[in-house]
Coordinates of C-alpha atoms in Angstrom, one line a residue:
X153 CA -17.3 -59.6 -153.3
X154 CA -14.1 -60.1 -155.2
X155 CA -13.7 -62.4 -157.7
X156 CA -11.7 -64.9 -156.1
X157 CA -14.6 -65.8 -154.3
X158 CA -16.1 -67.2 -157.2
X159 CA -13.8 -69.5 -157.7
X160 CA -15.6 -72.5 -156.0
X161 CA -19.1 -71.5 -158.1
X162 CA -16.9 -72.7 -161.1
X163 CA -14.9 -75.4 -159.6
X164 CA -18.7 -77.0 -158.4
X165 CA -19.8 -75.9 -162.5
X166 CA -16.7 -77.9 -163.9
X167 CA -17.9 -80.7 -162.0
X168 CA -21.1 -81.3 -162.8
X169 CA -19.7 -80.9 -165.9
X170 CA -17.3 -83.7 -165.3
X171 CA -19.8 -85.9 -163.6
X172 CA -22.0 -85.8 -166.8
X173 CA -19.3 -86.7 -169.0
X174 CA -18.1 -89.8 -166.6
X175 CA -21.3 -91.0 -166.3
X176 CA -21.4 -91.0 -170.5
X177 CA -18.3 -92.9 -170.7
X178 CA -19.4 -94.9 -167.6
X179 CA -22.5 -95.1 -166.5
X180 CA -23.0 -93.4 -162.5
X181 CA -25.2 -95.5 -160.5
X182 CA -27.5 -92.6 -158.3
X183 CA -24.6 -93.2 -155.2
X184 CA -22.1 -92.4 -157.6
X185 CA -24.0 -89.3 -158.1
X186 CA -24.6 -88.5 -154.9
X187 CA -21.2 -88.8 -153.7
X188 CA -19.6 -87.2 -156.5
X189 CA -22.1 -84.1 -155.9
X190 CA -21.2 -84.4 -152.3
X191 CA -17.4 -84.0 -152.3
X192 CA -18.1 -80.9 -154.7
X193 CA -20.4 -79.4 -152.4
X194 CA -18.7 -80.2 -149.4
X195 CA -14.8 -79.4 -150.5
X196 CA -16.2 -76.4 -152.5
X197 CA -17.6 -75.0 -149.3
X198 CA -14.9 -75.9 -147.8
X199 CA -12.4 -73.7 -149.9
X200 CA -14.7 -70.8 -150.0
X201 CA -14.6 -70.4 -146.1
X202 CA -11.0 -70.8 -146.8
X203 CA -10.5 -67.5 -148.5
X204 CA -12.8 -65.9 -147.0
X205 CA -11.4 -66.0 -143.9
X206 CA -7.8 -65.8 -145.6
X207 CA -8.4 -62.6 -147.4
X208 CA -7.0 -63.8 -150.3
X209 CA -8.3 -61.2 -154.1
X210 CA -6.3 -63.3 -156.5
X211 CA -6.7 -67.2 -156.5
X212 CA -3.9 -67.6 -158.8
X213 CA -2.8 -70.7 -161.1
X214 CA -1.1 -72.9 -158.4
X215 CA -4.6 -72.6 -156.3
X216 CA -6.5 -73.4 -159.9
X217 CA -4.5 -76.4 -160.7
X218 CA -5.3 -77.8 -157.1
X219 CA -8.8 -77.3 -157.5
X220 CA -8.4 -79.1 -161.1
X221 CA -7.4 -82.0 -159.2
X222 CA -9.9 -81.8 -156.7
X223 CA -12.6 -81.7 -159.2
X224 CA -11.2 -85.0 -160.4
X225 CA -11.0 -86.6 -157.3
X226 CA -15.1 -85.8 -157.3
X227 CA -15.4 -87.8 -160.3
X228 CA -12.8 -91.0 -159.0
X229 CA -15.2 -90.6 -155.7
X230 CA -18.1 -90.9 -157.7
X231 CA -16.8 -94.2 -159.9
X232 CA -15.8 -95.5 -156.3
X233 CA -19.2 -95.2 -155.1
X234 CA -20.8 -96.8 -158.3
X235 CA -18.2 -99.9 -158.6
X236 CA -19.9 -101.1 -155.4
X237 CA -23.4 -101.5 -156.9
X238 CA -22.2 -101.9 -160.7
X239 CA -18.9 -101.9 -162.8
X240 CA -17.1 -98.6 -163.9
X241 CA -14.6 -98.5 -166.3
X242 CA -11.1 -98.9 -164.5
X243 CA -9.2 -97.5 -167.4
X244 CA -10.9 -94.4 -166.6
X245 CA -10.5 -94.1 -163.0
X246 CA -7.0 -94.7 -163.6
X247 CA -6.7 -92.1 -166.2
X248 CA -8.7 -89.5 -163.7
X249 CA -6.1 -90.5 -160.7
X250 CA -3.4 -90.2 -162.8
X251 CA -3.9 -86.8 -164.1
X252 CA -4.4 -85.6 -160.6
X253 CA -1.3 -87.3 -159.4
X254 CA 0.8 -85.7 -162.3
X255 CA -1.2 -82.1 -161.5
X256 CA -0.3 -82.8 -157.9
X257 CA 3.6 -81.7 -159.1
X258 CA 2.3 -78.9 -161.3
X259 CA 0.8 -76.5 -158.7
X260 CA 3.5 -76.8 -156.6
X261 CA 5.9 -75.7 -159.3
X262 CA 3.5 -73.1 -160.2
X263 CA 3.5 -71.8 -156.9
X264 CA 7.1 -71.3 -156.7
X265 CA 7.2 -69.9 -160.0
X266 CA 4.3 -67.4 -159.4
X267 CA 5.7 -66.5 -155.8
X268 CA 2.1 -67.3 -154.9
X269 CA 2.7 -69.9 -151.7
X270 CA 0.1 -69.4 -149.3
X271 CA -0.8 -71.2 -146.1
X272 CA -4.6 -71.7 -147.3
X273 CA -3.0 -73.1 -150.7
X274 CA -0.7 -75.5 -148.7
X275 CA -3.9 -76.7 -147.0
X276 CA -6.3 -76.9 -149.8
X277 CA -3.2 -79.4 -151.8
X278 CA -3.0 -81.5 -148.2
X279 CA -6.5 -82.2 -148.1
X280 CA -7.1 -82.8 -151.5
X281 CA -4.1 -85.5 -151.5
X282 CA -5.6 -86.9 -148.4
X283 CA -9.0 -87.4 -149.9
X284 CA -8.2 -88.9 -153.1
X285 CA -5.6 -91.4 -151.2
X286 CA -8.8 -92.2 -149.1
X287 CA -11.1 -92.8 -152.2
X288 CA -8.5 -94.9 -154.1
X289 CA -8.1 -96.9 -150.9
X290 CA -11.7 -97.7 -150.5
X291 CA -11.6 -98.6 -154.2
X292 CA -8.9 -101.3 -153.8
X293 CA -9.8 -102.2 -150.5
X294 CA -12.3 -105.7 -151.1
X295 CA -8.9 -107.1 -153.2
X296 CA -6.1 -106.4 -150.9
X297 CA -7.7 -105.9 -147.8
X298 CA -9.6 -103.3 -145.7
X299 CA -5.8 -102.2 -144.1
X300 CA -5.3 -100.4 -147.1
X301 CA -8.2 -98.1 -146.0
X302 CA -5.1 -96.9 -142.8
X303 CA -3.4 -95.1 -145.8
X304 CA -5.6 -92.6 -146.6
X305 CA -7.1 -92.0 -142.6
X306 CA -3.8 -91.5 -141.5
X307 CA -3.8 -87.4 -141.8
X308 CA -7.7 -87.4 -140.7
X309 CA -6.6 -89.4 -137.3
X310 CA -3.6 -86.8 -136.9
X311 CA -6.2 -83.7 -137.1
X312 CA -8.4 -86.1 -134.7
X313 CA -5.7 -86.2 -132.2
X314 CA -5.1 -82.3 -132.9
X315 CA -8.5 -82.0 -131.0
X316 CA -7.6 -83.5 -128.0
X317 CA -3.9 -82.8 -127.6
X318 CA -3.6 -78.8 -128.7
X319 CA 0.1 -79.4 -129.2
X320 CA 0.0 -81.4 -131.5
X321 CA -1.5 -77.9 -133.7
X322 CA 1.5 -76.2 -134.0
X323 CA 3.2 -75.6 -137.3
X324 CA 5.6 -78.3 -138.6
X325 CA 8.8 -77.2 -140.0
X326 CA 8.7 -77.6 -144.2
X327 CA 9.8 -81.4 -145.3
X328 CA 9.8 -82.6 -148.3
X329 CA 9.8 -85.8 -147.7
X330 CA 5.8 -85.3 -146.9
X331 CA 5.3 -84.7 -150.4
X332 CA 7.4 -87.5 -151.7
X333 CA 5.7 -90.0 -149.3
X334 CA 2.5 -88.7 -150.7
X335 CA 2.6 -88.7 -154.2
X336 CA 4.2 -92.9 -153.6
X337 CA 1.2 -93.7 -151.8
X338 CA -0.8 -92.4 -154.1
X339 CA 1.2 -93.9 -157.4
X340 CA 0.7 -97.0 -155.2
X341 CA -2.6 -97.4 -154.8
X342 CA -3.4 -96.2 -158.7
X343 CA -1.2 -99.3 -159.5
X344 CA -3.1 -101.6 -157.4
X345 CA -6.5 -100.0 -158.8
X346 CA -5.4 -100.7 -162.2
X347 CA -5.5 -104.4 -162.2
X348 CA -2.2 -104.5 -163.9
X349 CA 0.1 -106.2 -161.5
X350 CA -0.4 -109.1 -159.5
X351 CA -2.4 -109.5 -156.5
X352 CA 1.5 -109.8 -155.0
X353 CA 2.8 -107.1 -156.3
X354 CA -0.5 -105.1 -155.3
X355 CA 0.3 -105.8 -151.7
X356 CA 3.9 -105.0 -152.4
X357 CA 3.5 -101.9 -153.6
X358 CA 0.7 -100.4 -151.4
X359 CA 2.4 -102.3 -148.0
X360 CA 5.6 -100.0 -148.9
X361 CA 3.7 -96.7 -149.6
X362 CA 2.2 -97.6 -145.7
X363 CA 5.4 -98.0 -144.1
X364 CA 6.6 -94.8 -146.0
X365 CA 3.6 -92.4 -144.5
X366 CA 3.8 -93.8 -140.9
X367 CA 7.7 -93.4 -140.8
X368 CA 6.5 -89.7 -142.3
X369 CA 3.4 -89.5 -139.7
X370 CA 5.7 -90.6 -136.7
X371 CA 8.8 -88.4 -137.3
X372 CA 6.5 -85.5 -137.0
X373 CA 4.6 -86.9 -134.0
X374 CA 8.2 -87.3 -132.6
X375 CA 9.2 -84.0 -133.8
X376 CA 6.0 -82.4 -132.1
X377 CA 6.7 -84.1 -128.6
X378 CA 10.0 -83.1 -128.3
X379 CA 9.6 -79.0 -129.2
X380 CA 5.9 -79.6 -127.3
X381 CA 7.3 -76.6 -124.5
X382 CA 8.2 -74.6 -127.4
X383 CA 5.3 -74.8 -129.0
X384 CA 2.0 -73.5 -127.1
X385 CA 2.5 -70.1 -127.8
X386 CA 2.0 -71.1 -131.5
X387 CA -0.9 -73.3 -130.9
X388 CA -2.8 -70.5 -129.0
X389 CA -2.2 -68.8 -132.0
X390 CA -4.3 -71.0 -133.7
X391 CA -1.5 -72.3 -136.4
X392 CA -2.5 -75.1 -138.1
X393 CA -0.4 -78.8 -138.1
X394 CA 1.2 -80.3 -141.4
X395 CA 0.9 -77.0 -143.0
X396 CA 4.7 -77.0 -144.5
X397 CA 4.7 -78.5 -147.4
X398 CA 7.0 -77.0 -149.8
X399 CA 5.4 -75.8 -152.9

């Protein structure tokens, strides 16, 4: 087996890891636990089906920096799950979100720098962006409202519809935009998690970063309904959708 493929062993190692030293600083209730040990398990298995199938011998340092971030969004999902049963420390969470915001930039860059892009490395980035958008979303849901939750399902309803409309599979052309769009929802909803602004400004902010991913969401909708002809013989190639981010 080539080494690469031990790469989730020691992203799942760095997070029990993690989780011990969260819960020292702030104490895990046992469904912080749980869910923290979850999203390793689960996003861990995830990623190793991922190169196994991708063929992939080197997982390089863009692909290492993403799964540093996605070992600290198990640790925000595990303060989440406590703060509904007990208080976490927010100064903590924020620190945790933040890093993996900043890191969000960083394996990108790498990428480009290593000329190690990959389509599995594109995908493992989206989903982990997704998830942490989710998980800070849930956090600042009960203050702002349980709308807030529409930022993060937004790319799980698109792969939802990719079920029952094939089309809507087919590879998107790279944006940038996507990115951007992203990484403001996501600086959003850290704000609003923080306490630091206003319950105003919270809305603000976060009501912005939403009206940012749908215009993001619907120009690619619109994008994949008008080129939907042209696009089957991808599909039944089994491409993937919202795989172009640029790294």
């Amino acid at each position: 087996m080539p080494k690469v493929h031990f790469a989730p062993l020691s992203s799942i190692a760095a997070g029990l890891l993690g989780l011990w030293a969260t819960d020292r600083f702030s104490p895990l209730s046992a469904a912080g636990w749980s869910a923290g040990l979850l999203y390793l398990v689960v996003s861990n298995g995830l990623l190793a089906r991922g190169l196994h199938r991708s063929g992939l011998t080197v997982f390089g340092w863009a692909n290492a920096a993403t799964a540093t971030r996605s070992t600290l969004v198990g640790l925000v999902t595990a303060l989440v799950a406590t703060s509904f049963d007990s208080p976490v420390s927010v100064p903590l969470l924020v620190v945790l979100a933040s890093i993996a915001l900043v890191l969000d930039g960083v394996d990108g860059w790498l990428a480009r720098r290593t000329h190690s892009e990959s389509e599995l490395g594109a995908q493992f980035d989206m989903e982990v962006d997704a998830f942490l958008l989710l998980v800070l979303g849930v956090f600042v849901a009960p203050v702002l409202g349980w709308w807030v939750l529409a930022i993060g399902l937004l790319r799980y309803a698109f792969v939802v519809a990719g079920w029952f409309l094939p089309w809507m599979r087919a590879t998107l052309p790279p944006r940038y935009w996507r990115k951007v769009t992203t990484a403001v929802a996501g600086i959003a909803l850290t704000a609003a998690a923080s306490g630091l602004l206003p319950t105003w400004a919270s809305l603000a902010v976060v009501l912005i970063a939403l009206a940012l991913l749908l215009e993001s969401f619907g120009r690619d909708v619109l994008w994949l309904v008008s080129h939907r002809p042209r696009t089957t013989a991808r599909v039944a190639a089994g491409h993937r959708t919202r795989n172009g981010v640029v790294r």
